[in-house]
Amino acid sequence: MRSLLFITFVGSVLTTAACVKAGADDPKAIVQKAIDAMGGEQKLAAYKTTVSKGTCTFYGNGRGINCTGEWFEQLPEKLKASYVMDVGGRKMTRVEIITKDAGWTVMGGRTRAASADHIADVHEGLEALYASTLLFPLKEPAYQLSSAGEAKIEGRPALGVKVSRNIKGQGRRDFTLYFDKEHGYLVDLQIRLKGMDGREVEQDTIYSGYRDFDGVRSFSKSVTKREGKIFLETEIAEFKTPEQLPPHTFDKPETSAPKTPAAAAK
């Protein structure tokens, strides 16, 4: 009888342990914990429209360029990023705008229209950002979740969720999210996208320093790497979730052509 009771007890313990392990690895449970950590779905719904300001360092050409940045997002289709860069002691401004059907880059007073391929690639990234920022869209049928296992992110245990997606009947690149095992916050977004030269690269963005910005919770620091090399570092000083953005935020920029010497002399 004692042997039977012991076997029954051991079996019960093993079954319970297996259920606990399965629960810890369940992608839906991991996502729900992240939603709760950020204050719930109702609060996250406001993150569809955001404005943030901060400092950044851009390493796209190898050498670090310090800049200040302001970012307007209306996820998942619209983005405006404005940078004031310090290039060899000179201040240069770069603005990139992406809308549902168009996009432009302004630099040195000149406006350049974005190609259709670039717009499509940015939209794919914005869709991933939309899902990983609001989190609750990951519950929708368009997103298929699977476990990516446990990993160490910046020295802390994190649980991974691989996301496959089919948006409006169109397949998209998979991406992987890692969430802090203890607190539930998103700490890593991994995705393949096109780099500055048009070739596909592995992009890895680490998020840290979560805090409240006037009652709105967000990360305050991020480090983006491409193919393992630092591409962009940001530190957020201001983060807001307004109900709507100012009119004309995503309008095509108006720039005047540089004056010719003859025109300037008139």
mmCIF file of C-alpha atoms in Angstrom:
data_model
loop_
_atom_site.group_PDB
_atom_site.id
_atom_site.type_symbol
_atom_site.label_atom_id
_atom_site.label_comp_id
_atom_site.label_asym_id
_atom_site.label_seq_id
_atom_site.Cartn_x
_atom_site.Cartn_y
_atom_site.Cartn_z
ATOM 1 C CA MET A 1 0.000 0.000 0.000
ATOM 2 C CA ARG A 2 2.813 2.395 0.916
ATOM 3 C CA SER A 3 4.473 1.669 -2.446
ATOM 4 C CA LEU A 4 1.230 2.406 -4.270
ATOM 5 C CA LEU A 5 0.726 5.647 -2.344
ATOM 6 C CA PHE A 6 4.329 6.683 -3.079
ATOM 7 C CA ILE A 7 3.944 5.979 -6.804
ATOM 8 C CA THR A 8 0.665 7.919 -6.841
ATOM 9 C CA PHE A 9 2.305 10.835 -5.002
ATOM 10 C CA VAL A 10 5.288 10.926 -7.375
ATOM 11 C CA GLY A 11 2.982 10.765 -10.382
ATOM 12 C CA SER A 12 0.962 13.663 -9.024
ATOM 13 C CA VAL A 13 4.096 15.764 -8.446
ATOM 14 C CA LEU A 14 5.425 15.070 -11.947
ATOM 15 C CA THR A 15 2.074 15.929 -13.509
ATOM 16 C CA THR A 16 1.865 19.181 -11.563
ATOM 17 C CA ALA A 17 5.435 20.089 -12.517
ATOM 18 C CA ALA A 18 4.686 19.408 -16.173
ATOM 19 C CA CYS A 19 1.596 21.637 -16.007
ATOM 20 C CA VAL A 20 3.563 24.446 -14.363
ATOM 21 C CA LYS A 21 6.287 24.194 -17.025
ATOM 22 C CA ALA A 22 3.686 24.170 -19.797
ATOM 23 C CA GLY A 23 2.026 27.237 -18.278
ATOM 24 C CA ALA A 24 5.340 29.090 -18.076
ATOM 25 C CA ASP A 25 6.013 28.405 -21.766
ATOM 26 C CA ASP A 26 2.469 29.104 -22.980
ATOM 27 C CA PRO A 27 2.741 32.033 -25.441
ATOM 28 C CA LYS A 28 -0.765 33.273 -24.661
ATOM 29 C CA ALA A 29 -0.013 33.335 -20.927
ATOM 30 C CA ILE A 30 3.263 35.189 -21.553
ATOM 31 C CA VAL A 31 1.472 37.827 -23.643
ATOM 32 C CA GLN A 32 -1.298 38.199 -21.058
ATOM 33 C CA LYS A 33 1.275 38.765 -18.314
ATOM 34 C CA ALA A 34 2.866 41.483 -20.462
ATOM 35 C CA ILE A 35 -0.529 43.125 -20.996
ATOM 36 C CA ASP A 36 -1.169 43.112 -17.247
ATOM 37 C CA ALA A 37 2.323 44.507 -16.541
ATOM 38 C CA MET A 38 1.570 47.473 -18.828
ATOM 39 C CA GLY A 39 -1.716 48.259 -17.062
ATOM 40 C CA GLY A 40 -4.218 46.216 -19.098
ATOM 41 C CA GLU A 41 -5.802 46.373 -22.547
ATOM 42 C CA GLN A 42 -7.703 49.601 -21.953
ATOM 43 C CA LYS A 43 -4.519 51.533 -21.209
ATOM 44 C CA LEU A 44 -2.622 49.888 -24.045
ATOM 45 C CA ALA A 45 -5.319 50.868 -26.543
ATOM 46 C CA ALA A 46 -4.142 54.487 -26.163
ATOM 47 C CA TYR A 47 -0.665 53.515 -27.407
ATOM 48 C CA LYS A 48 -1.929 53.457 -30.992
ATOM 49 C CA THR A 49 -1.140 57.187 -31.151
ATOM 50 C CA THR A 50 2.076 58.291 -29.464
ATOM 51 C CA VAL A 51 4.490 61.214 -29.336
ATOM 52 C CA SER A 52 7.951 60.805 -27.856
ATOM 53 C CA LYS A 53 11.040 62.969 -27.567
ATOM 54 C CA GLY A 54 14.584 62.155 -26.580
ATOM 55 C CA THR A 55 18.212 61.826 -27.530
ATOM 56 C CA CYS A 56 19.815 59.277 -29.794
ATOM 57 C CA THR A 57 23.061 58.128 -31.314
ATOM 58 C CA PHE A 58 23.022 56.836 -34.885
ATOM 59 C CA TYR A 59 25.706 54.385 -36.029
ATOM 60 C CA GLY A 60 24.467 53.687 -39.554
ATOM 61 C CA ASN A 61 27.801 54.623 -41.138
ATOM 62 C CA GLY A 62 29.949 53.146 -38.391
ATOM 63 C CA ARG A 63 30.807 56.350 -36.551
ATOM 64 C CA GLY A 64 28.362 57.517 -33.869
ATOM 65 C CA ILE A 65 26.349 60.652 -34.699
ATOM 66 C CA ASN A 66 24.612 62.313 -31.755
ATOM 67 C CA CYS A 67 21.117 63.648 -32.311
ATOM 68 C CA THR A 68 17.861 64.686 -30.726
ATOM 69 C CA GLY A 69 14.692 63.048 -31.948
ATOM 70 C CA GLU A 70 10.942 63.455 -31.996
ATOM 71 C CA TRP A 71 8.715 60.581 -33.069
ATOM 72 C CA PHE A 72 5.020 60.634 -34.011
ATOM 73 C CA GLU A 73 3.297 57.274 -34.459
ATOM 74 C CA GLN A 74 -0.201 56.409 -35.533
ATOM 75 C CA LEU A 75 0.063 52.648 -35.621
ATOM 76 C CA PRO A 76 0.069 50.579 -37.685
ATOM 77 C CA GLU A 77 0.251 52.790 -40.793
ATOM 78 C CA LYS A 78 1.783 56.200 -40.051
ATOM 79 C CA LEU A 79 5.130 57.401 -38.747
ATOM 80 C CA LYS A 80 7.003 60.691 -38.601
ATOM 81 C CA ALA A 81 10.552 60.785 -37.283
ATOM 82 C CA SER A 82 12.455 64.069 -36.976
ATOM 83 C CA TYR A 83 16.157 64.188 -36.118
ATOM 84 C CA VAL A 84 18.545 67.065 -35.509
ATOM 85 C CA MET A 85 22.019 65.598 -35.946
ATOM 86 C CA ASP A 86 25.428 66.891 -34.963
ATOM 87 C CA VAL A 87 27.663 66.028 -37.914
ATOM 88 C CA GLY A 88 31.192 67.298 -37.412
ATOM 89 C CA GLY A 89 29.946 70.320 -35.475
ATOM 90 C CA ARG A 90 27.252 71.131 -38.045
ATOM 91 C CA LYS A 91 23.552 70.756 -37.293
ATOM 92 C CA MET A 92 21.637 68.763 -39.884
ATOM 93 C CA THR A 93 17.930 67.940 -39.873
ATOM 94 C CA ARG A 94 16.430 64.761 -41.256
ATOM 95 C CA VAL A 95 12.687 64.064 -41.378
ATOM 96 C CA GLU A 96 11.060 60.844 -42.535
ATOM 97 C CA ILE A 97 7.306 60.507 -43.006
ATOM 98 C CA ILE A 98 5.454 57.313 -43.851
ATOM 99 C CA THR A 99 1.697 57.176 -44.496
ATOM 100 C CA LYS A 100 -0.593 54.441 -45.753
ATOM 101 C CA ASP A 101 0.239 55.034 -49.416
ATOM 102 C CA ALA A 102 3.233 57.390 -49.558
ATOM 103 C CA GLY A 103 6.411 58.476 -47.848
ATOM 104 C CA TRP A 104 9.070 61.178 -47.987
ATOM 105 C CA THR A 105 12.509 61.921 -46.601
ATOM 106 C CA VAL A 106 13.666 65.508 -46.121
ATOM 107 C CA MET A 107 17.341 66.307 -45.647
ATOM 108 C CA GLY A 108 19.409 69.331 -46.569
ATOM 109 C CA GLY A 109 16.272 71.167 -47.666
ATOM 110 C CA ARG A 110 15.464 68.552 -50.303
ATOM 111 C CA THR A 111 12.462 66.224 -50.332
ATOM 112 C CA ARG A 112 12.793 62.733 -51.750
ATOM 113 C CA ALA A 113 9.801 60.452 -52.300
ATOM 114 C CA ALA A 114 10.078 56.964 -50.831
ATOM 115 C CA SER A 115 9.911 53.990 -53.172
ATOM 116 C CA ALA A 116 6.995 51.575 -53.023
ATOM 117 C CA ASP A 117 9.337 48.825 -51.790
ATOM 118 C CA HIS A 118 10.599 51.025 -48.952
ATOM 119 C CA ILE A 119 7.057 51.976 -47.920
ATOM 120 C CA ALA A 120 6.003 48.321 -47.900
ATOM 121 C CA ASP A 121 9.022 47.352 -45.805
ATOM 122 C CA VAL A 122 8.422 50.148 -43.273
ATOM 123 C CA HIS A 123 4.748 49.148 -43.029
ATOM 124 C CA GLU A 124 5.775 45.600 -42.226
ATOM 125 C CA GLY A 125 7.983 46.913 -39.433
ATOM 126 C CA LEU A 126 5.189 49.199 -38.185
ATOM 127 C CA GLU A 127 2.799 46.239 -38.074
ATOM 128 C CA ALA A 128 5.278 44.363 -35.877
ATOM 129 C CA LEU A 129 5.668 47.477 -33.713
ATOM 130 C CA TYR A 130 1.879 47.794 -33.484
ATOM 131 C CA ALA A 131 1.483 44.230 -32.239
ATOM 132 C CA SER A 132 4.423 44.393 -29.830
ATOM 133 C CA THR A 133 3.423 47.827 -28.445
ATOM 134 C CA LEU A 134 -0.318 47.303 -27.948
ATOM 135 C CA LEU A 135 0.178 43.546 -27.265
ATOM 136 C CA PHE A 136 -3.525 42.637 -27.306
ATOM 137 C CA PRO A 137 -3.588 42.407 -31.146
ATOM 138 C CA LEU A 138 -1.453 39.290 -30.655
ATOM 139 C CA LYS A 139 -4.667 37.581 -29.520
ATOM 140 C CA GLU A 140 -6.232 38.076 -32.957
ATOM 141 C CA PRO A 141 -6.452 35.156 -35.452
ATOM 142 C CA ALA A 142 -4.055 36.943 -37.836
ATOM 143 C CA TYR A 143 -1.227 36.220 -35.386
ATOM 144 C CA GLN A 144 -0.043 32.696 -34.665
ATOM 145 C CA LEU A 145 2.038 32.353 -31.517
ATOM 146 C CA SER A 146 4.519 29.666 -30.524
ATOM 147 C CA SER A 147 7.113 29.346 -27.789
ATOM 148 C CA ALA A 148 10.652 30.534 -28.576
ATOM 149 C CA GLY A 149 11.992 29.171 -25.296
ATOM 150 C CA GLU A 150 13.855 30.894 -22.520
ATOM 151 C CA ALA A 151 16.904 33.125 -23.036
ATOM 152 C CA LYS A 152 19.034 35.641 -21.187
ATOM 153 C CA ILE A 153 18.435 39.225 -22.337
ATOM 154 C CA GLU A 154 20.892 41.704 -20.860
ATOM 155 C CA GLY A 155 21.666 39.146 -18.165
ATOM 156 C CA ARG A 156 18.042 38.558 -17.098
ATOM 157 C CA PRO A 157 15.842 35.505 -17.802
ATOM 158 C CA ALA A 158 13.286 36.159 -20.534
ATOM 159 C CA LEU A 159 10.557 34.084 -22.193
ATOM 160 C CA GLY A 160 10.286 34.104 -25.972
ATOM 161 C CA VAL A 161 7.248 34.170 -28.241
ATOM 162 C CA LYS A 162 7.609 33.602 -31.983
ATOM 163 C CA VAL A 163 4.968 35.463 -33.995
ATOM 164 C CA SER A 164 3.809 34.413 -37.450
ATOM 165 C CA ARG A 165 1.284 36.677 -39.130
ATOM 166 C CA ASN A 166 -1.060 36.896 -42.058
ATOM 167 C CA ILE A 167 -2.402 40.448 -42.401
ATOM 168 C CA LYS A 168 -5.345 40.956 -44.778
ATOM 169 C CA GLY A 169 -4.480 37.744 -46.580
ATOM 170 C CA GLN A 170 -0.818 38.682 -47.030
ATOM 171 C CA GLY A 171 2.025 36.808 -45.375
ATOM 172 C CA ARG A 172 4.609 38.763 -43.389
ATOM 173 C CA ARG A 173 8.040 38.023 -41.976
ATOM 174 C CA ASP A 174 7.961 36.265 -38.619
ATOM 175 C CA PHE A 175 9.310 38.101 -35.607
ATOM 176 C CA THR A 176 10.231 37.072 -32.082
ATOM 177 C CA LEU A 177 9.460 38.847 -28.825
ATOM 178 C CA TYR A 178 11.149 38.269 -25.480
ATOM 179 C CA PHE A 179 9.493 39.272 -22.213
ATOM 180 C CA ASP A 180 11.157 39.671 -18.837
ATOM 181 C CA LYS A 181 10.375 36.448 -16.954
ATOM 182 C CA GLU A 182 9.799 38.188 -13.619
ATOM 183 C CA HIS A 183 8.086 41.455 -14.557
ATOM 184 C CA GLY A 184 6.500 40.620 -17.920
ATOM 185 C CA TYR A 185 7.768 43.676 -19.829
ATOM 186 C CA LEU A 186 8.831 43.402 -23.466
ATOM 187 C CA VAL A 187 12.632 43.432 -23.502
ATOM 188 C CA ASP A 188 13.556 42.339 -27.032
ATOM 189 C CA LEU A 189 12.100 42.487 -30.549
ATOM 190 C CA GLN A 190 13.861 40.471 -33.257
ATOM 191 C CA ILE A 191 12.881 40.806 -36.915
ATOM 192 C CA ARG A 192 14.397 40.623 -40.378
ATOM 193 C CA LEU A 193 14.017 43.691 -42.581
ATOM 194 C CA LYS A 194 15.801 45.584 -45.324
ATOM 195 C CA GLY A 195 18.854 47.577 -44.310
ATOM 196 C CA MET A 196 20.157 50.858 -45.688
ATOM 197 C CA ASP A 197 21.641 49.098 -48.724
ATOM 198 C CA GLY A 198 18.424 47.234 -49.540
ATOM 199 C CA ARG A 199 19.640 43.844 -48.309
ATOM 200 C CA GLU A 200 17.802 41.911 -45.623
ATOM 201 C CA VAL A 201 19.362 42.117 -42.161
ATOM 202 C CA GLU A 202 18.603 40.735 -38.723
ATOM 203 C CA GLN A 203 17.462 43.564 -36.464
ATOM 204 C CA ASP A 204 17.426 43.168 -32.694
ATOM 205 C CA THR A 205 16.011 45.921 -30.432
ATOM 206 C CA ILE A 206 16.540 45.758 -26.663
ATOM 207 C CA TYR A 207 14.165 47.749 -24.420
ATOM 208 C CA SER A 208 14.936 48.750 -20.829
ATOM 209 C CA GLY A 209 14.300 51.332 -18.139
ATOM 210 C CA TYR A 210 10.520 50.963 -17.943
ATOM 211 C CA ARG A 211 8.875 53.786 -16.022
ATOM 212 C CA ASP A 212 5.754 55.925 -15.883
ATOM 213 C CA PHE A 213 5.571 59.079 -18.010
ATOM 214 C CA ASP A 214 2.732 61.069 -16.415
ATOM 215 C CA GLY A 215 0.798 57.873 -15.796
ATOM 216 C CA VAL A 216 1.739 56.208 -19.095
ATOM 217 C CA ARG A 217 4.179 53.318 -18.807
ATOM 218 C CA SER A 218 6.921 52.809 -21.376
ATOM 219 C CA PHE A 219 10.560 51.897 -21.808
ATOM 220 C CA SER A 220 12.981 54.810 -21.545
ATOM 221 C CA LYS A 221 15.954 53.266 -23.351
ATOM 222 C CA SER A 222 16.398 51.149 -26.453
ATOM 223 C CA VAL A 223 19.387 49.771 -28.334
ATOM 224 C CA THR A 224 18.919 48.542 -31.906
ATOM 225 C CA LYS A 225 21.479 46.241 -33.491
ATOM 226 C CA ARG A 226 21.710 45.093 -37.088
ATOM 227 C CA GLU A 227 23.660 41.933 -37.778
ATOM 228 C CA GLY A 228 25.003 42.207 -34.229
ATOM 229 C CA LYS A 229 26.373 45.744 -34.625
ATOM 230 C CA ILE A 230 24.868 48.749 -32.832
ATOM 231 C CA PHE A 231 22.750 50.755 -35.270
ATOM 232 C CA LEU A 232 20.793 53.153 -33.029
ATOM 233 C CA GLU A 233 20.617 54.016 -29.337
ATOM 234 C CA THR A 234 17.764 56.087 -27.933
ATOM 235 C CA GLU A 235 16.874 57.535 -24.551
ATOM 236 C CA ILE A 236 13.313 58.793 -24.168
ATOM 237 C CA ALA A 237 12.729 61.910 -22.065
ATOM 238 C CA GLU A 238 9.049 62.465 -22.910
ATOM 239 C CA PHE A 239 6.324 60.002 -23.906
ATOM 240 C CA LYS A 240 2.645 60.828 -24.462
ATOM 241 C CA THR A 241 -0.434 59.077 -25.851
ATOM 242 C CA PRO A 242 -2.683 61.885 -27.144
ATOM 243 C CA GLU A 243 -6.146 61.089 -28.478
ATOM 244 C CA GLN A 244 -5.142 62.648 -31.785
ATOM 245 C CA LEU A 245 -2.106 64.228 -33.372
ATOM 246 C CA PRO A 246 -1.905 67.795 -34.685
ATOM 247 C CA PRO A 247 -3.468 68.305 -38.137
ATOM 248 C CA HIS A 248 -1.101 67.855 -41.075
ATOM 249 C CA THR A 249 1.420 65.832 -39.001
ATOM 250 C CA PHE A 250 1.822 63.336 -41.841
ATOM 251 C CA ASP A 251 1.366 65.732 -44.784
ATOM 252 C CA LYS A 252 3.959 65.854 -47.536
ATOM 253 C CA PRO A 253 6.688 68.290 -46.439
ATOM 254 C CA GLU A 254 6.916 71.572 -48.272
ATOM 255 C CA THR A 255 10.486 72.500 -49.131
ATOM 256 C CA SER A 256 11.718 75.248 -51.361
ATOM 257 C CA ALA A 257 14.425 74.655 -53.911
ATOM 258 C CA PRO A 258 17.792 76.255 -53.104
ATOM 259 C CA LYS A 259 18.133 79.721 -54.608
ATOM 260 C CA THR A 260 20.546 80.207 -57.493
ATOM 261 C CA PRO A 261 23.127 82.985 -57.177
ATOM 262 C CA ALA A 262 21.196 85.014 -59.788
ATOM 263 C CA ALA A 263 17.931 84.646 -57.915
ATOM 264 C CA ALA A 264 19.573 85.508 -54.603
ATOM 265 C CA ALA A 265 21.005 88.722 -56.089
ATOM 266 C CA LYS A 266 17.552 90.040 -57.084
#
